[in-house]
Amino acid sequence: MTDTAVPVTSRKDWASDQEVRWCPGCGDYSILAAVQLLLPELGVRRENTVFVSGIGCAARFPYYLSTYGMHSIHGRAPAIATGLAVSRPDLDVWVVTGDGDALSIGGNHLIHALRRNVNLTILLFNNQIYGLTKGQFSPTSESGKVTKSTPFGSIDRPFNPLSLALGAEATFVARTHDMDRKHMMATFRRAHDHKGAAFVEVLQNCNVFNDGAFEGLTGRSQREEALIPLEHGQPIRFGHDGHLGVVLDGRTGSLTVAEVAEVGEDAVLVHDETRDDPGLAFLLARLSSSVDQPTPVGVLRAVERPDYGSLVNGQVEEVTARRGRGDLAALLRSGTTWTVD
Amino acid sequence: MSSTAERTPPRKLAGVVVRFAGDSGDGMQVTGDRFTTGSALFGNDLATFPSFPAEIRAPAGTLAGVSAFQVHIADHDILTPGDAPSVLVAMNPAALRANVADLPVGGTVILNADAFDERSLEKAGYEKDPRTDGSLSTYQVHEIPMTSLTIEACKETGAKPRDAERSKNFFALGLVSWLFGRPVEPTLAWIAERYAKAPVVVAANTLAFKAGYHLGETTELFESAYEVPPSVLPPGTYTNVTGNTALAWGLVAAAERAGLPLFLGSYPITPASDLLHELARQKQFGVRTFQAEDEISAAGAALGAAFGGSLAVTTTSGPGVDLKAETIGLAVSLELPLLVIDVQRGGPSTGLPTKTEQSDLLHAMFGRHGEAPVPIVAPRTPAECFDAALEAARLAVTYRTPVFVLTDASLANGAEPWRLPDVDRLPVIEANLTTEPNHVRADGTAELWPYLRDASTLARPWAVPGTPGLEHRIGGLEKADGSGNVSYDPVNHERMVRLRAAKIAGIASALAPVEVDDPSGDARVLVLGWGSTYGALAGAARRIRAGGLSVAHAQLLHLNPFPSNLGEVVRRYERVLVPETNLGQLVRLVRGDFLVDAVSLTKVQGTPFKVGEVEQAVLDLLAGLDDSPVPAAGVPPVVDPEELQ
């Protein structure tokens, strides 16, 4: 809150003195490293940075940062963070959540935080499993998944987190994964710099209860043919030498993956993350419904909208300017009054 | 027949209870509210009891759709909206049928005769016309064709009869204003202002009001008018205030006096929504209101704002408290200030959304998992809701704790004259935000230990984000005493559970002792109540004393912790009667805490206690004492002979 320049910091300045207690080999370690490495680069102050989480493995995240933080209740982090961000627009508020926390018990709070465009950076660690309760299926687990609570296979259909966020018309929607630090840092930086609600799905491996869930996408040997990196203003191509491209089928209104050599370069869709209509981003999010299909990563949507806190505080300022600062004695006399001598 | 000039002069009354009843679309709440304001300006003391259905527009003309507004005006200080009306204004047969049983023998009924057609009688469930079947023979009945007289009076406005007819509530208001000598000007001025955007409506309502007033003045319908002289109130500036408004203003005042911005997280719910409405209007005080997606988010956002240094509030009713329980539990663990306002209504579940009940006391007390004590404040009158907001904020901020404020539908919607306080003399709330580290590490660096407590209050530091050098993490997991780091150590857990309990229990030492109203000093029975039953209990005590007997009365404002002298007080009396509008909740706490054989008096009809009901229970208790001062046969309830009832 001072005018002096933001001090130069390094990763160690942003790490707390608490021992990290995730299972050895958990994907959360690499996400924590990416965040701790990014924070010194953002030009922000520790005291103005707050991490809020709910419950679950991911929710331990705030304990491992030397910022302000709150480890709250299951699913409620977006609600709690909303109150903080609206009442303290000077703060950088991050929400760290998981697939069960954000999409099951806290689904309502998530969609409304996104709908309102609250100035939050929301990182959803999606490992498609309940880890802290030792291995039940989650709302992103694939149908048929055998877990302790689904010994004959899950009959639930999973949520696609990005479809959900786009359905709520989130202004910033992105996906990254725990095997690519550089991509995580670039994506988190974009999310942080976005004014309004930024939603990032992080594909994260739970090596104890759902090991290798994303191996087909994020494994070093598979990545090139399985992940579709999105770059604003660029044709959406991937695979070795970009031999594959995403094509809009005008007749069916759907997206397909095609050999660029067959359809021609001009047929390949050019990515525009700033499109006002979230429809095309929704199609991109739906391009893949399992780890066996090529899956987009990067920023699907980034549009400008006034953020909720600015609108709330703008009304307060506008009314105060118009009426003058409130006078308590006058408030109490605002109804009919009479005097007894 | 006498001419107007020779009419009997107004009869003086010490007080009167008037009930306006009609269809929920008939404007009875507005009518009652205007009569109340007129009476307040005239200088009467008053108390009101609005009663309306949960449905916005129940089928017209049915019993389910009847809306009523009862107001008690007097020339002396009064405590309740009155046990029974002495004058009933019934705009249709359903309103008559739903209310007439409350009228004592000899009471006055003023009917809208135009509404008593066959179809309306049938809708109200009358097989025969009550005006002619003798069932009203014990009342003074005045049949007035209010609808047609209103339409006639409004002809000059050019309004269609269907529109003009809607002004008939102002006709009734005019008539009753004449009957009790209410001033005319304030109502006319109000009509002009309220409907300024629709000149035809102003004209119609004005003409209807005047027509009603003149009807009383010029006809022989009533033997005489009545006069309820002004009450002698302490000097000062007064306004008429409902509990919800007083509470909302109290929250604004608390934030001002604490130097903190006010944040309200809320979700619409009857009968608490008016708190959200009122605070949403007060942005010029820096008030931020957040209408959340649900009750959980409303509480969560408030808690987030509390973490950020706001005076944070969430307002709701019973069903919302159910949903907020986990957030309140987190606030207990985080030890952050959070005001939880519960405007109680009839339960369980959706229950009676618009009716009053005191059935959330044990819910507020114990409705969370784990050992999670929360202070509870329960204002006793509509005006006291203002002070209760300040008191609850003081406790929350001083002790870094969530605090419950329990009001109820009768306080929320009931109104009374309120002598306005001098705002500069309101208590100052010391927010005492932490700005400096309180601990030095082994390596010499200073840091904040978020759970290092103040020795006297046991409150922990409140260090808000944005404060350099005090970065810290808090959460719902058990934390180590002092450092606040996550700790699963069993002994530490026990210490923390006991510290949190001791902190709340310790509030008692700083509370004023409970005041006992025992003017003769020789009472053997204590009536102990809490919250909104104050008027009925104090009124019953007055009547008992008027009958030459003694009784003591105390009304708790603080329910957790209890004032430290309460144990001594309840043991001082031979019998303790605890009236509550629930099935006996305070009585359990009193019996459990103090091992006294307190007697419970309960009522769960969605309405407040009548003075007479409490009075009879006290008399019964007195009659059962050894060497009873009451004859064995009991005595009839004493009624105030000066009042028309």
Short mmCIF file of N, CA, C and O in Angstrom, two decimals, chain B residues 521-602:
data_model
loop_
_atom_site.label_atom_id
_atom_site.label_comp_id
_atom_site.label_asym_id
_atom_site.label_seq_id
_atom_site.Cartn_x
_atom_site.Cartn_y
_atom_site.Cartn_z
N GLY B 521 -40.26 -5.37 45.67
CA GLY B 521 -39.15 -6.08 46.30
C GLY B 521 -39.57 -7.32 47.06
O GLY B 521 -38.73 -8.00 47.64
N ASP B 522 -40.86 -7.62 47.05
CA ASP B 522 -41.29 -8.79 47.81
C ASP B 522 -41.89 -9.87 46.91
O ASP B 522 -42.61 -10.75 47.37
N ALA B 523 -41.61 -9.78 45.62
CA ALA B 523 -42.18 -10.77 44.70
C ALA B 523 -41.62 -12.16 45.00
O ALA B 523 -40.47 -12.31 45.41
N ARG B 524 -42.46 -13.17 44.81
CA ARG B 524 -42.02 -14.56 45.02
C ARG B 524 -41.89 -15.30 43.69
O ARG B 524 -41.31 -16.39 43.63
N VAL B 525 -42.49 -14.69 42.65
CA VAL B 525 -42.43 -15.30 41.31
C VAL B 525 -41.69 -14.36 40.36
O VAL B 525 -41.95 -13.16 40.34
N LEU B 526 -40.77 -14.93 39.60
CA LEU B 526 -40.06 -14.17 38.56
C LEU B 526 -40.54 -14.64 37.19
O LEU B 526 -40.60 -15.84 36.93
N VAL B 527 -40.91 -13.68 36.35
CA VAL B 527 -41.19 -14.00 34.95
C VAL B 527 -39.94 -13.65 34.16
O VAL B 527 -39.49 -12.51 34.17
N LEU B 528 -39.37 -14.66 33.51
CA LEU B 528 -38.12 -14.47 32.78
C LEU B 528 -38.37 -14.72 31.29
O LEU B 528 -38.80 -15.81 30.91
N GLY B 529 -38.10 -13.71 30.49
CA GLY B 529 -38.29 -13.87 29.05
C GLY B 529 -37.09 -13.41 28.27
O GLY B 529 -36.07 -13.00 28.86
N TRP B 530 -37.21 -13.50 26.96
CA TRP B 530 -36.13 -13.00 26.10
C TRP B 530 -36.76 -12.47 24.82
O TRP B 530 -37.82 -12.90 24.40
N GLY B 531 -36.10 -11.48 24.25
CA GLY B 531 -36.51 -10.98 22.95
C GLY B 531 -37.90 -10.38 22.95
O GLY B 531 -38.32 -9.71 23.90
N SER B 532 -38.65 -10.66 21.88
CA SER B 532 -39.85 -9.91 21.54
C SER B 532 -41.01 -10.09 22.52
O SER B 532 -42.00 -9.39 22.42
N THR B 533 -40.93 -11.03 23.44
CA THR B 533 -42.04 -11.20 24.39
C THR B 533 -42.03 -10.10 25.46
O THR B 533 -42.92 -10.09 26.32
N TYR B 534 -41.07 -9.21 25.38
CA TYR B 534 -40.93 -8.18 26.42
C TYR B 534 -42.25 -7.49 26.74
O TYR B 534 -42.67 -7.39 27.90
N GLY B 535 -42.94 -7.00 25.70
CA GLY B 535 -44.14 -6.20 25.93
C GLY B 535 -45.21 -7.00 26.66
O GLY B 535 -45.82 -6.51 27.63
N ALA B 536 -45.45 -8.22 26.22
CA ALA B 536 -46.50 -9.03 26.85
C ALA B 536 -46.15 -9.36 28.30
O ALA B 536 -47.02 -9.35 29.18
N LEU B 537 -44.88 -9.62 28.54
CA LEU B 537 -44.47 -10.01 29.89
C LEU B 537 -44.51 -8.80 30.84
O LEU B 537 -45.00 -8.90 31.97
N ALA B 538 -44.00 -7.68 30.36
CA ALA B 538 -44.01 -6.48 31.19
C ALA B 538 -45.45 -6.02 31.41
O ALA B 538 -45.82 -5.57 32.51
N GLY B 539 -46.28 -6.16 30.37
CA GLY B 539 -47.69 -5.78 30.50
C GLY B 539 -48.40 -6.66 31.51
O GLY B 539 -49.22 -6.18 32.32
N ALA B 540 -48.10 -7.95 31.48
CA ALA B 540 -48.72 -8.87 32.45
C ALA B 540 -48.28 -8.50 33.87
O ALA B 540 -49.10 -8.50 34.80
N ALA B 541 -47.01 -8.17 34.03
CA ALA B 541 -46.52 -7.79 35.36
C ALA B 541 -47.26 -6.54 35.86
O ALA B 541 -47.65 -6.47 37.03
N ARG B 542 -47.48 -5.59 34.97
CA ARG B 542 -48.21 -4.38 35.35
C ARG B 542 -49.61 -4.73 35.84
O ARG B 542 -50.10 -4.18 36.83
N ARG B 543 -50.28 -5.59 35.10
CA ARG B 543 -51.66 -5.92 35.48
C ARG B 543 -51.71 -6.66 36.81
O ARG B 543 -52.60 -6.42 37.61
N ILE B 544 -50.75 -7.57 37.01
CA ILE B 544 -50.71 -8.30 38.27
C ILE B 544 -50.56 -7.31 39.44
O ILE B 544 -51.25 -7.39 40.46
N ARG B 545 -49.66 -6.37 39.21
CA ARG B 545 -49.42 -5.37 40.27
C ARG B 545 -50.63 -4.47 40.44
O ARG B 545 -50.96 -4.09 41.57
N ALA B 546 -51.32 -4.15 39.35
CA ALA B 546 -52.54 -3.33 39.46
C ALA B 546 -53.59 -4.06 40.28
O ALA B 546 -54.44 -3.44 40.92
N GLY B 547 -53.50 -5.39 40.28
CA GLY B 547 -54.43 -6.19 41.07
C GLY B 547 -53.97 -6.38 42.50
O GLY B 547 -54.55 -7.18 43.25
N GLY B 548 -52.90 -5.71 42.89
CA GLY B 548 -52.46 -5.75 44.28
C GLY B 548 -51.50 -6.87 44.61
O GLY B 548 -51.17 -7.09 45.76
N LEU B 549 -51.05 -7.59 43.58
CA LEU B 549 -50.13 -8.69 43.83
C LEU B 549 -48.72 -8.29 43.36
O LEU B 549 -48.55 -7.31 42.65
N SER B 550 -47.74 -9.09 43.75
CA SER B 550 -46.36 -8.79 43.37
C SER B 550 -45.84 -9.84 42.39
O SER B 550 -46.13 -11.03 42.53
N VAL B 551 -45.09 -9.37 41.45
CA VAL B 551 -44.38 -10.28 40.53
C VAL B 551 -43.14 -9.55 40.03
O VAL B 551 -43.14 -8.33 39.91
N ALA B 552 -42.09 -10.31 39.79
CA ALA B 552 -40.86 -9.73 39.25
C ALA B 552 -40.75 -10.11 37.78
O ALA B 552 -41.26 -11.16 37.36
N HIS B 553 -40.09 -9.25 37.02
CA HIS B 553 -39.92 -9.53 35.59
C HIS B 553 -38.50 -9.17 35.15
O HIS B 553 -37.98 -8.12 35.51
N ALA B 554 -37.90 -10.06 34.37
CA ALA B 554 -36.61 -9.76 33.74
C ALA B 554 -36.66 -10.24 32.31
O ALA B 554 -37.24 -11.29 32.02
N GLN B 555 -36.07 -9.47 31.40
CA GLN B 555 -36.10 -9.81 29.98
C GLN B 555 -34.67 -9.80 29.47
O GLN B 555 -34.02 -8.75 29.44
N LEU B 556 -34.19 -10.96 29.06
CA LEU B 556 -32.79 -11.06 28.66
C LEU B 556 -32.53 -10.47 27.29
O LEU B 556 -33.28 -10.73 26.34
N LEU B 557 -31.45 -9.71 27.18
CA LEU B 557 -30.96 -9.22 25.89
C LEU B 557 -29.82 -10.13 25.43
O LEU B 557 -29.69 -10.44 24.26
N HIS B 558 -29.01 -10.56 26.37
CA HIS B 558 -27.89 -11.47 26.06
C HIS B 558 -28.26 -12.89 26.46
O HIS B 558 -28.55 -13.16 27.62
N LEU B 559 -28.22 -13.79 25.47
CA LEU B 559 -28.59 -15.18 25.74
C LEU B 559 -27.40 -16.11 25.76
O LEU B 559 -27.48 -17.24 26.22
N ASN B 560 -26.30 -15.64 25.19
CA ASN B 560 -25.06 -16.39 25.31
C ASN B 560 -23.90 -15.41 25.20
O ASN B 560 -23.77 -14.77 24.18
N PRO B 561 -23.09 -15.27 26.23
CA PRO B 561 -23.32 -15.86 27.54
C PRO B 561 -24.42 -15.09 28.27
O PRO B 561 -24.76 -13.97 27.90
N PHE B 562 -24.97 -15.72 29.31
CA PHE B 562 -25.92 -15.01 30.16
C PHE B 562 -25.18 -13.97 30.99
O PHE B 562 -24.00 -14.15 31.30
N PRO B 563 -25.87 -12.90 31.38
CA PRO B 563 -25.24 -11.96 32.32
C PRO B 563 -24.82 -12.72 33.58
O PRO B 563 -25.49 -13.68 33.99
N SER B 564 -23.74 -12.30 34.18
CA SER B 564 -23.14 -13.12 35.23
C SER B 564 -23.99 -13.22 36.49
O SER B 564 -23.79 -14.12 37.30
N ASN B 565 -24.98 -12.32 36.67
CA ASN B 565 -25.80 -12.41 37.88
C ASN B 565 -27.07 -13.23 37.66
O ASN B 565 -27.90 -13.33 38.55
N LEU B 566 -27.25 -13.82 36.49
CA LEU B 566 -28.54 -14.47 36.22
C LEU B 566 -28.80 -15.65 37.15
O LEU B 566 -29.93 -15.84 37.61
N GLY B 567 -27.76 -16.41 37.46
CA GLY B 567 -27.94 -17.55 38.36
C GLY B 567 -28.46 -17.10 39.71
O GLY B 567 -29.42 -17.67 40.26
N GLU B 568 -27.87 -16.05 40.21
CA GLU B 568 -28.29 -15.52 41.51
C GLU B 568 -29.73 -15.03 41.42
O GLU B 568 -30.54 -15.28 42.31
N VAL B 569 -30.09 -14.40 40.32
CA VAL B 569 -31.45 -13.86 40.15
C VAL B 569 -32.48 -14.98 40.14
O VAL B 569 -33.49 -14.93 40.85
N VAL B 570 -32.26 -16.00 39.34
CA VAL B 570 -33.30 -17.04 39.22
C VAL B 570 -33.42 -17.86 40.51
O VAL B 570 -34.48 -18.42 40.80
N ARG B 571 -32.35 -17.92 41.29
CA ARG B 571 -32.43 -18.66 42.56
C ARG B 571 -33.08 -17.85 43.66
O ARG B 571 -33.48 -18.39 44.70
N ARG B 572 -33.18 -16.53 43.42
CA ARG B 572 -33.73 -15.64 44.44
C ARG B 572 -35.24 -15.83 44.59
O ARG B 572 -35.82 -15.49 45.61
N TYR B 573 -35.91 -16.32 43.56
CA TYR B 573 -37.38 -16.40 43.57
C TYR B 573 -37.86 -17.83 43.78
O TYR B 573 -37.20 -18.79 43.38
N GLU B 574 -39.04 -17.95 44.42
CA GLU B 574 -39.57 -19.29 44.69
C GLU B 574 -39.91 -20.01 43.41
O GLU B 574 -39.71 -21.21 43.28
N ARG B 575 -40.50 -19.26 42.47
CA ARG B 575 -40.83 -19.87 41.19
C ARG B 575 -40.35 -18.96 40.07
O ARG B 575 -40.37 -17.73 40.20
N VAL B 576 -39.95 -19.58 38.97
CA VAL B 576 -39.55 -18.84 37.78
C VAL B 576 -40.41 -19.31 36.62
O VAL B 576 -40.48 -20.51 36.33
N LEU B 577 -41.10 -18.38 35.99
CA LEU B 577 -41.93 -18.70 34.83
C LEU B 577 -41.20 -18.20 33.58
O LEU B 577 -40.79 -17.04 33.52
N VAL B 578 -41.04 -19.08 32.59
CA VAL B 578 -40.32 -18.70 31.37
C VAL B 578 -41.27 -18.81 30.16
O VAL B 578 -41.43 -19.89 29.60
N PRO B 579 -41.91 -17.71 29.79
CA PRO B 579 -42.79 -17.74 28.61
C PRO B 579 -41.98 -17.57 27.33
O PRO B 579 -41.10 -16.71 27.25
N GLU B 580 -42.25 -18.39 26.34
CA GLU B 580 -41.54 -18.31 25.06
C GLU B 580 -42.49 -18.73 23.94
O GLU B 580 -43.32 -19.61 24.15
N THR B 581 -42.31 -18.17 22.75
CA THR B 581 -43.11 -18.64 21.62
C THR B 581 -42.33 -19.75 20.90
O THR B 581 -41.90 -19.61 19.76
N ASN B 582 -42.13 -20.83 21.63
CA ASN B 582 -41.53 -22.06 21.12
C ASN B 582 -41.96 -23.15 22.10
O ASN B 582 -42.84 -22.90 22.93
N LEU B 583 -41.37 -24.31 22.05
CA LEU B 583 -41.78 -25.36 22.99
C LEU B 583 -40.90 -25.41 24.24
O LEU B 583 -40.85 -26.42 24.94
N GLY B 584 -40.22 -24.31 24.55
CA GLY B 584 -39.44 -24.28 25.80
C GLY B 584 -37.96 -24.41 25.54
O GLY B 584 -37.38 -25.46 25.77
N GLN B 585 -37.33 -23.36 25.06
CA GLN B 585 -35.90 -23.42 24.73
C GLN B 585 -35.05 -22.69 25.77
O GLN B 585 -34.10 -23.27 26.30
N LEU B 586 -35.40 -21.44 26.08
CA LEU B 586 -34.65 -20.75 27.13
C LEU B 586 -34.76 -21.52 28.45
O LEU B 586 -33.80 -21.61 29.21
N VAL B 587 -35.95 -22.07 28.67
CA VAL B 587 -36.17 -22.76 29.94
C VAL B 587 -35.19 -23.93 30.11
O VAL B 587 -34.70 -24.20 31.20
N ARG B 588 -34.85 -24.60 29.00
CA ARG B 588 -33.87 -25.69 29.09
C ARG B 588 -32.50 -25.15 29.50
O ARG B 588 -31.78 -25.77 30.28
N LEU B 589 -32.13 -24.03 28.92
CA LEU B 589 -30.82 -23.46 29.24
C LEU B 589 -30.76 -23.04 30.71
O LEU B 589 -29.78 -23.27 31.40
N VAL B 590 -31.85 -22.40 31.16
CA VAL B 590 -31.89 -21.92 32.54
C VAL B 590 -31.86 -23.09 33.51
O VAL B 590 -31.11 -23.09 34.49
N ARG B 591 -32.67 -24.10 33.21
CA ARG B 591 -32.68 -25.28 34.09
C ARG B 591 -31.32 -25.96 34.08
O ARG B 591 -30.80 -26.37 35.12
N GLY B 592 -30.74 -26.10 32.89
CA GLY B 592 -29.46 -26.79 32.77
C GLY B 592 -28.33 -26.03 33.44
O GLY B 592 -27.48 -26.62 34.11
N ASP B 593 -28.32 -24.73 33.27
CA ASP B 593 -27.21 -23.94 33.81
C ASP B 593 -27.32 -23.73 35.31
O ASP B 593 -26.30 -23.65 36.00
N PHE B 594 -28.56 -23.56 35.80
CA PHE B 594 -28.71 -23.11 37.19
C PHE B 594 -29.43 -24.09 38.09
O PHE B 594 -29.63 -23.80 39.27
N LEU B 595 -29.86 -25.23 37.53
CA LEU B 595 -30.54 -26.25 38.33
C LEU B 595 -31.72 -25.68 39.11
O LEU B 595 -31.90 -25.97 40.29
N VAL B 596 -32.50 -24.82 38.45
CA VAL B 596 -33.73 -24.34 39.08
C VAL B 596 -34.92 -24.98 38.36
O VAL B 596 -34.85 -25.28 37.17
N ASP B 597 -36.01 -25.18 39.11
CA ASP B 597 -37.18 -25.86 38.56
C ASP B 597 -38.07 -24.83 37.86
O ASP B 597 -39.21 -24.60 38.26
N ALA B 598 -37.52 -24.21 36.83
CA ALA B 598 -38.27 -23.17 36.12
C ALA B 598 -39.46 -23.79 35.38
O ALA B 598 -39.39 -24.92 34.91
N VAL B 599 -40.55 -23.01 35.31
CA VAL B 599 -41.78 -23.47 34.67
C VAL B 599 -41.87 -22.85 33.29
O VAL B 599 -41.62 -21.66 33.10
N SER B 600 -42.22 -23.66 32.32
CA SER B 600 -42.29 -23.19 30.94
C SER B 600 -43.71 -22.81 30.56
O SER B 600 -44.66 -23.52 30.91
N LEU B 601 -43.86 -21.69 29.88
CA LEU B 601 -45.15 -21.31 29.30
C LEU B 601 -44.90 -21.11 27.81
O LEU B 601 -44.06 -20.28 27.43
N THR B 602 -45.57 -21.88 26.99
CA THR B 602 -45.23 -21.84 25.57
C THR B 602 -46.46 -21.60 24.70
O THR B 602 -47.58 -21.92 25.09
#
